[in-house]
PDB file of C-alpha atoms in Angstrom:
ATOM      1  CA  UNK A 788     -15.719   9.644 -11.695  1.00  0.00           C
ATOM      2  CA  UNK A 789     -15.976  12.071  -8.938  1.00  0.00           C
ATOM      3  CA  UNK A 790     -14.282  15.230  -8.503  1.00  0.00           C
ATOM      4  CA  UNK A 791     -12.646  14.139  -5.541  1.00  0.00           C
ATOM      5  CA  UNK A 792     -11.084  11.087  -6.989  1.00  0.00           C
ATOM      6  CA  UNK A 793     -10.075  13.197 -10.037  1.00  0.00           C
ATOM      7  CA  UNK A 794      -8.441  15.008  -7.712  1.00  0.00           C
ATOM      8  CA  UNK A 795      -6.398  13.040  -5.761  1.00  0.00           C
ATOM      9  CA  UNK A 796      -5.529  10.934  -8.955  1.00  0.00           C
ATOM     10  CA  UNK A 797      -4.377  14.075 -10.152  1.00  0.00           C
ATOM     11  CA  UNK A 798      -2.263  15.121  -7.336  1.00  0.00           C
ATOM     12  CA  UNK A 799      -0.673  11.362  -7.231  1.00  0.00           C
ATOM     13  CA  UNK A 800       0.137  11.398 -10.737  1.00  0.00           C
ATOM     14  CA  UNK A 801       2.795  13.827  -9.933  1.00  0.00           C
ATOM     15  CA  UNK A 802       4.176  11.861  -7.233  1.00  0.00           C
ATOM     16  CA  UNK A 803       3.902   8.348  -8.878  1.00  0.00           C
ATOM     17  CA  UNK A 804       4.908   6.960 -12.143  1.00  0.00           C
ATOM     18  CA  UNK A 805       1.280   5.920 -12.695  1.00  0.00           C
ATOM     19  CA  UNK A 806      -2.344   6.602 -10.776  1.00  0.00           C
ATOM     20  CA  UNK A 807      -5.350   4.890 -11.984  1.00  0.00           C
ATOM     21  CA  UNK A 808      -9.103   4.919 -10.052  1.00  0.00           C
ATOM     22  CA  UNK A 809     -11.756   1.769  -9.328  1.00  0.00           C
ATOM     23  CA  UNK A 810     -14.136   1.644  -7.395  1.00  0.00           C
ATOM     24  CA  UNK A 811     -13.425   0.354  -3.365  1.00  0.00           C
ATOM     25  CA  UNK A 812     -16.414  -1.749  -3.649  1.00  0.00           C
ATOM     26  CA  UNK A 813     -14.503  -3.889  -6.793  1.00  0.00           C
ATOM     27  CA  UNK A 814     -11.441  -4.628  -4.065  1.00  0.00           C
ATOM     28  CA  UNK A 815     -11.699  -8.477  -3.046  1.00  0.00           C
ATOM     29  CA  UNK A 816     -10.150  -9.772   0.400  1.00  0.00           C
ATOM     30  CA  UNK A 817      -8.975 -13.057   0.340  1.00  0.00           C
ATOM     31  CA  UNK A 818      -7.790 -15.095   3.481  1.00  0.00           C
ATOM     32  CA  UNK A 819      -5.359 -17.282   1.182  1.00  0.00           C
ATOM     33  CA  UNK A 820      -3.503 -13.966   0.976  1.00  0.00           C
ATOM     34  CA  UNK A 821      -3.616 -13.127   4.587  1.00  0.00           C
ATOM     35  CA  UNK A 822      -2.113 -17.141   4.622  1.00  0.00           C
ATOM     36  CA  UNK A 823       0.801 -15.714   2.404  1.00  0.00           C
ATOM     37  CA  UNK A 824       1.892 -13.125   4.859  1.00  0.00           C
ATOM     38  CA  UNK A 825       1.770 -16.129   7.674  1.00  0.00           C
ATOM     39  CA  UNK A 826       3.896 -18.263   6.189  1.00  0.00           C
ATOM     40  CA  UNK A 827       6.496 -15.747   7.477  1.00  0.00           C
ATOM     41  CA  UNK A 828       8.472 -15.425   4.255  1.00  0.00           C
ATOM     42  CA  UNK A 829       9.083 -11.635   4.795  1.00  0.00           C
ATOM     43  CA  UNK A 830       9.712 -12.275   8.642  1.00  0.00           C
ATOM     44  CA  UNK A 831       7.054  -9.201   9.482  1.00  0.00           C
ATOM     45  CA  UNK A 832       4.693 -11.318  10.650  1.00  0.00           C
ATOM     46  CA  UNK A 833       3.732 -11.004  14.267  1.00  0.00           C
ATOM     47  CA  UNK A 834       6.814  -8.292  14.176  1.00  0.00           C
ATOM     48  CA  UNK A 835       5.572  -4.909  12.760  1.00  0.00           C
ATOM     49  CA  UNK A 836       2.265  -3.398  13.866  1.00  0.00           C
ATOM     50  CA  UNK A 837       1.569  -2.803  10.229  1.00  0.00           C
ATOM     51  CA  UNK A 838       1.511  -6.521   9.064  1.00  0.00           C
ATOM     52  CA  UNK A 839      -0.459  -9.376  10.444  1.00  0.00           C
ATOM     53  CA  UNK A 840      -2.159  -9.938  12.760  1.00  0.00           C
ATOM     54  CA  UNK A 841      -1.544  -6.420  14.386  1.00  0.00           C
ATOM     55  CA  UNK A 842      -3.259  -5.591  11.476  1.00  0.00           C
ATOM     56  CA  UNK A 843      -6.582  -6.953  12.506  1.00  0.00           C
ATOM     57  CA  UNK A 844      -7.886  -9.693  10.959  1.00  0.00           C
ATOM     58  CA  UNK A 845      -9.067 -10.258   7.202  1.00  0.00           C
ATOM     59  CA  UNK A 846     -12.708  -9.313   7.992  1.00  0.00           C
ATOM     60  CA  UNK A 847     -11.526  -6.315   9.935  1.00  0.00           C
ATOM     61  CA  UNK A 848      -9.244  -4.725   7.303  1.00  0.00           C
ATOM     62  CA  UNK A 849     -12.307  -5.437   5.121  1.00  0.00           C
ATOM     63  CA  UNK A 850     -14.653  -3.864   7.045  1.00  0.00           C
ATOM     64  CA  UNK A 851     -12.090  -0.589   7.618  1.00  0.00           C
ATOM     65  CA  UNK A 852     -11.680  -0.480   4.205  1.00  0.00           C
ATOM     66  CA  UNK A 853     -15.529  -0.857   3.234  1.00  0.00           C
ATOM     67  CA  UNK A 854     -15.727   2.573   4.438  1.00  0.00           C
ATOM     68  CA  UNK A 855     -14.273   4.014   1.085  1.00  0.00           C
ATOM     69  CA  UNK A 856     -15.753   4.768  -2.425  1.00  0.00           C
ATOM     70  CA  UNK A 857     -12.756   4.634  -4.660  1.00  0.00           C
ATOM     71  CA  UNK A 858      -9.368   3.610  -4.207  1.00  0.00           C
ATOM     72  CA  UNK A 859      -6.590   5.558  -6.116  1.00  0.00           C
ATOM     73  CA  UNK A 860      -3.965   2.849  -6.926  1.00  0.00           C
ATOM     74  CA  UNK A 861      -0.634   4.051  -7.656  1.00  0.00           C
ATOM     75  CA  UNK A 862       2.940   2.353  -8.551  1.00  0.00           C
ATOM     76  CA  UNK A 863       6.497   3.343  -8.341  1.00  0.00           C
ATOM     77  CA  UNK A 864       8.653   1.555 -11.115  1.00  0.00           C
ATOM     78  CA  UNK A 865      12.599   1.004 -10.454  1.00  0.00           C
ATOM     79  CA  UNK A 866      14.859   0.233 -13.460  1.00  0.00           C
ATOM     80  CA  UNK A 867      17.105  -2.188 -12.425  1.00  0.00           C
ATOM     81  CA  UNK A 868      20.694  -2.994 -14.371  1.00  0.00           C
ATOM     82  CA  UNK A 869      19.831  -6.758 -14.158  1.00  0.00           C
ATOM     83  CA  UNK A 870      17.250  -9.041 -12.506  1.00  0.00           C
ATOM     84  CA  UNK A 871      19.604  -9.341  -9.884  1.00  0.00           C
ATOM     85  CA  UNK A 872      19.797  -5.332  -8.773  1.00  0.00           C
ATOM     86  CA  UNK A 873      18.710  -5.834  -5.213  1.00  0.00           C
ATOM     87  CA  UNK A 874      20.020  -2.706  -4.081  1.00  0.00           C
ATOM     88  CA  UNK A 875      17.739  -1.201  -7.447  1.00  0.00           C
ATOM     89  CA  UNK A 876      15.183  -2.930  -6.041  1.00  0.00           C
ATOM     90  CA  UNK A 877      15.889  -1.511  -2.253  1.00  0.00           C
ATOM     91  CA  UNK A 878      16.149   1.695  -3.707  1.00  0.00           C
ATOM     92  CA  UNK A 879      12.722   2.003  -5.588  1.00  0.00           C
ATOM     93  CA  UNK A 880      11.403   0.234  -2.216  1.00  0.00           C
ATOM     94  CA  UNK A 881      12.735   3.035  -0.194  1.00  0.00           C
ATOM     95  CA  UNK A 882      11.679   5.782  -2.547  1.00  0.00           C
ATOM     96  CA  UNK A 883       7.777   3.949  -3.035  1.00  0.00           C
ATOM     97  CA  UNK A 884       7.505   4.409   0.763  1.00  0.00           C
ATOM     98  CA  UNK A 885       8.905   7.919   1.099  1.00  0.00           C
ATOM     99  CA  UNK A 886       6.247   8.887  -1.653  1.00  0.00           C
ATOM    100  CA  UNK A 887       2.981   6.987   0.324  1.00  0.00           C
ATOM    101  CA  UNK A 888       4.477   8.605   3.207  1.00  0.00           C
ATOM    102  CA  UNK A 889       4.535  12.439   1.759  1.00  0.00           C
ATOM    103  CA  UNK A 890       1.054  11.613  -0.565  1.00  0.00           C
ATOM    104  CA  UNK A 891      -0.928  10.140   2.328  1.00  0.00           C
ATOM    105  CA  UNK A 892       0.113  13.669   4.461  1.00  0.00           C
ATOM    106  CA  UNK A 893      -0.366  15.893   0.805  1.00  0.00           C
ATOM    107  CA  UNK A 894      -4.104  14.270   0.912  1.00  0.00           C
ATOM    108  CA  UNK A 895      -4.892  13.969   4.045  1.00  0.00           C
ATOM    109  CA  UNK A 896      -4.682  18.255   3.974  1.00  0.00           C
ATOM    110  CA  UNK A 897      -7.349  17.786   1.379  1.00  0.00           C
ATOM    111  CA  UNK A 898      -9.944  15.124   2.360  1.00  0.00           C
ATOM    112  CA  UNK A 899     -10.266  14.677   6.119  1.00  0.00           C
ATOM    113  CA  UNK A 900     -10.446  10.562   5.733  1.00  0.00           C
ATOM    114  CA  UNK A 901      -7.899   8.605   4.090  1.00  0.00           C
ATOM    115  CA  UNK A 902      -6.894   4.897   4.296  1.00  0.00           C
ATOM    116  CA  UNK A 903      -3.602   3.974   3.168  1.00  0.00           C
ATOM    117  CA  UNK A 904      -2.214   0.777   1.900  1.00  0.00           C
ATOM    118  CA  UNK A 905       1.296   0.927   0.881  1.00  0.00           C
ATOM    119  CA  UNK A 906       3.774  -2.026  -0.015  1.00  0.00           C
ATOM    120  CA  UNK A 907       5.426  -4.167   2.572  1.00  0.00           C
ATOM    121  CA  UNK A 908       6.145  -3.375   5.752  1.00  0.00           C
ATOM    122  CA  UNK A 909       5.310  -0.606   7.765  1.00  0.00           C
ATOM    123  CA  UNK A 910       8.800   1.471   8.204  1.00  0.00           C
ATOM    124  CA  UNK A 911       7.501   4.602  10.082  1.00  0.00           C
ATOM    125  CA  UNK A 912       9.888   2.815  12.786  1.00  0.00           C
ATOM    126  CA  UNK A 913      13.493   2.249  12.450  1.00  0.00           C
ATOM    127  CA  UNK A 914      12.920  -0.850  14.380  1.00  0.00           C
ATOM    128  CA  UNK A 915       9.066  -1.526  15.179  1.00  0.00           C
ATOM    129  CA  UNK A 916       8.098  -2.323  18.844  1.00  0.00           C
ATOM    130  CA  UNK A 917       5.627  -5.132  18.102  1.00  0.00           C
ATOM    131  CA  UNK A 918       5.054  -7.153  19.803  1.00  0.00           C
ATOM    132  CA  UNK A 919       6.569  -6.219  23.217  1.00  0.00           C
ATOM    133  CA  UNK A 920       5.181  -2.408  22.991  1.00  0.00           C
ATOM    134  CA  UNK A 921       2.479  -0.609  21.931  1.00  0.00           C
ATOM    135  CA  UNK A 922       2.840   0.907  18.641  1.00  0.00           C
ATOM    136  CA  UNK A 923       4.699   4.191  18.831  1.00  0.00           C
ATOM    137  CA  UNK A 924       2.568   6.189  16.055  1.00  0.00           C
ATOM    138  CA  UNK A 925      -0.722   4.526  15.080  1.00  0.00           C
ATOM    139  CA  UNK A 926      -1.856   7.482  12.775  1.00  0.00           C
ATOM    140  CA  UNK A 927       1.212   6.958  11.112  1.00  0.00           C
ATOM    141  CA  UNK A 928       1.576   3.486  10.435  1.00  0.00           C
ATOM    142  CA  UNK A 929       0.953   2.233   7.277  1.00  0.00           C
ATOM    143  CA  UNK A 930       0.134  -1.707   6.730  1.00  0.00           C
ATOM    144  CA  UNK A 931       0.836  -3.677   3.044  1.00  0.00           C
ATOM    145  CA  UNK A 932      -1.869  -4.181   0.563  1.00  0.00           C
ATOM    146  CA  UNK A 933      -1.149  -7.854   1.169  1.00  0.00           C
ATOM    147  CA  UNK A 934      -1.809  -7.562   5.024  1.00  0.00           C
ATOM    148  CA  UNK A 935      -5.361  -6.556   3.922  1.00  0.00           C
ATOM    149  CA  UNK A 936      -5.515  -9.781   1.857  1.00  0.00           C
ATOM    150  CA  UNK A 937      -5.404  -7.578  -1.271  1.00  0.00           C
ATOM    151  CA  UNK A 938      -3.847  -9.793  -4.238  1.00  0.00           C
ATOM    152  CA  UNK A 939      -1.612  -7.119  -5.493  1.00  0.00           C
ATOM    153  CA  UNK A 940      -1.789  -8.294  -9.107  1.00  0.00           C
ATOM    154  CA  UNK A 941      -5.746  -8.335  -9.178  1.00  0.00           C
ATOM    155  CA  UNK A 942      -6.089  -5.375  -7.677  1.00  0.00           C
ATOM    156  CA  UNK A 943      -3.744  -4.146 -10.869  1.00  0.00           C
ATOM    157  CA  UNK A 944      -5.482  -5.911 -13.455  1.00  0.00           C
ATOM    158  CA  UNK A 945      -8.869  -4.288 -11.702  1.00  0.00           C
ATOM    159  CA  UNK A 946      -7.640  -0.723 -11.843  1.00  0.00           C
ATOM    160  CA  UNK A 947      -6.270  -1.018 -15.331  1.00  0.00           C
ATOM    161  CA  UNK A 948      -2.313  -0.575 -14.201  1.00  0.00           C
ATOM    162  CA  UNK A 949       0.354  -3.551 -15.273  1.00  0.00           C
ATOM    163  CA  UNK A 950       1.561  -5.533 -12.373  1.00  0.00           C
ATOM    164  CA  UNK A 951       5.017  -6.256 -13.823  1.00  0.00           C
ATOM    165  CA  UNK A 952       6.252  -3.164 -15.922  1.00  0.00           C
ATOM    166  CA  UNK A 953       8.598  -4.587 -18.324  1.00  0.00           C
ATOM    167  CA  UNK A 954      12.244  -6.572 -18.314  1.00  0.00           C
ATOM    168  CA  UNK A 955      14.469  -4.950 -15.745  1.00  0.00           C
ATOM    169  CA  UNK A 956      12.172  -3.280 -13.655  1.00  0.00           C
ATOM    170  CA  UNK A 957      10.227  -3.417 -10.209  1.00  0.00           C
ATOM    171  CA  UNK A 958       7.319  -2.230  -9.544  1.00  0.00           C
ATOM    172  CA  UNK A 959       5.899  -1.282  -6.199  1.00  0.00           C
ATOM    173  CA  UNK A 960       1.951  -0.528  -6.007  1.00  0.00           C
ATOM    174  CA  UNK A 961      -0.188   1.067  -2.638  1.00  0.00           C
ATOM    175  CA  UNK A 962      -3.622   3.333  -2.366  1.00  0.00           C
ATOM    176  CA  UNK A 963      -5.310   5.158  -1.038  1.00  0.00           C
ATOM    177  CA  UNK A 964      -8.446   4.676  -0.194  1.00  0.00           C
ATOM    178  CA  UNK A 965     -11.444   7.744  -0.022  1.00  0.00           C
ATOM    179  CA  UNK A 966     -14.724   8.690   0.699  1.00  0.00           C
ATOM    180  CA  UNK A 967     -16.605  10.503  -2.468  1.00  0.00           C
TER     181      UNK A 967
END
């Protein structure tokens, strides 16, 4: 592994409950993922710059993305009281997106390129200006694994990390994508 990935898996390993490194090449974008986000379940669809099809399209975010050598995949785990804690689960959302949000700006002051995929969508935004309005900060926006047609729980499985942490729990993944 490179000293740059070492790196960076380092400094997220501080920020995250866990950090693992694979390869960028080993990432696989599917459309039936992309066909998740479109069946407007999470109601971001065609309303946040960050999620589809702002996003670009499945061969775009693959193509952005192809850019990379390694992708540091990292989690954020919320204990919940029950499996019906939705405010647990709001909280560790909140707190997953404040840490992409301070990591992406902690390595971006390190490596000069960084692509970063966090979970859901984007929230730079109190309320998003899409589609009426151009988005409001580009650099800043951050789309979903999922808008990339990432399957979350491959991309887990891949990088060595659990996709469901353990009864009472949530866990919220993203990375970070970088050139070696």
């Amino acid at each position: 592994m490179s000293d740059k990935a070492e790196k960076v898996k380092a400094i997220c390993e501080d920020a995250f409950d866990t950090a693992a490194v694979m390869d960028a090449d080993k990432l696989i974008f599917r459309d039936d993922v992309r066909e998740m986000c479109k069946s407007g379940r999470c109601g971001s669809y065609g309303n946040n710059w960050g999620c589809p099809p702002g996003c670009g399209s499945v061969s775009e975010c693959r193509e952005r993305a192809g850019k990379y050598d390694k992708a540091i995949v990292v989690q954020t785990i919320g204990v919940l009281e029950d499996s019906f804690d939705f405010e647990g689960m709001e909280k560790a959302a909140i707190e997953h997106c404040q840490r992409m949000t301070h990591m992406r700006e902690k390595i971006e002051g390190e490596l000069s390129n960084v692509l970063s995929l966090g979970a859901g969508p984007c929230k730079v935004c109190g309320e998003c200006t899409c589609p009426h309005e151009p988005c409001r900060f580009p650099e800043k926006r951050f789309s979903s694994m999922e808008a990339y047609g990432l399957m979350v729980s491959e991309v887990c499985a891949d990088s060595g990390l659990k996709y469901i942490n353990g009864e009472n729990t949530v866990t919220y993944t993203g990375c970070f994508l970088i050139k070696d």
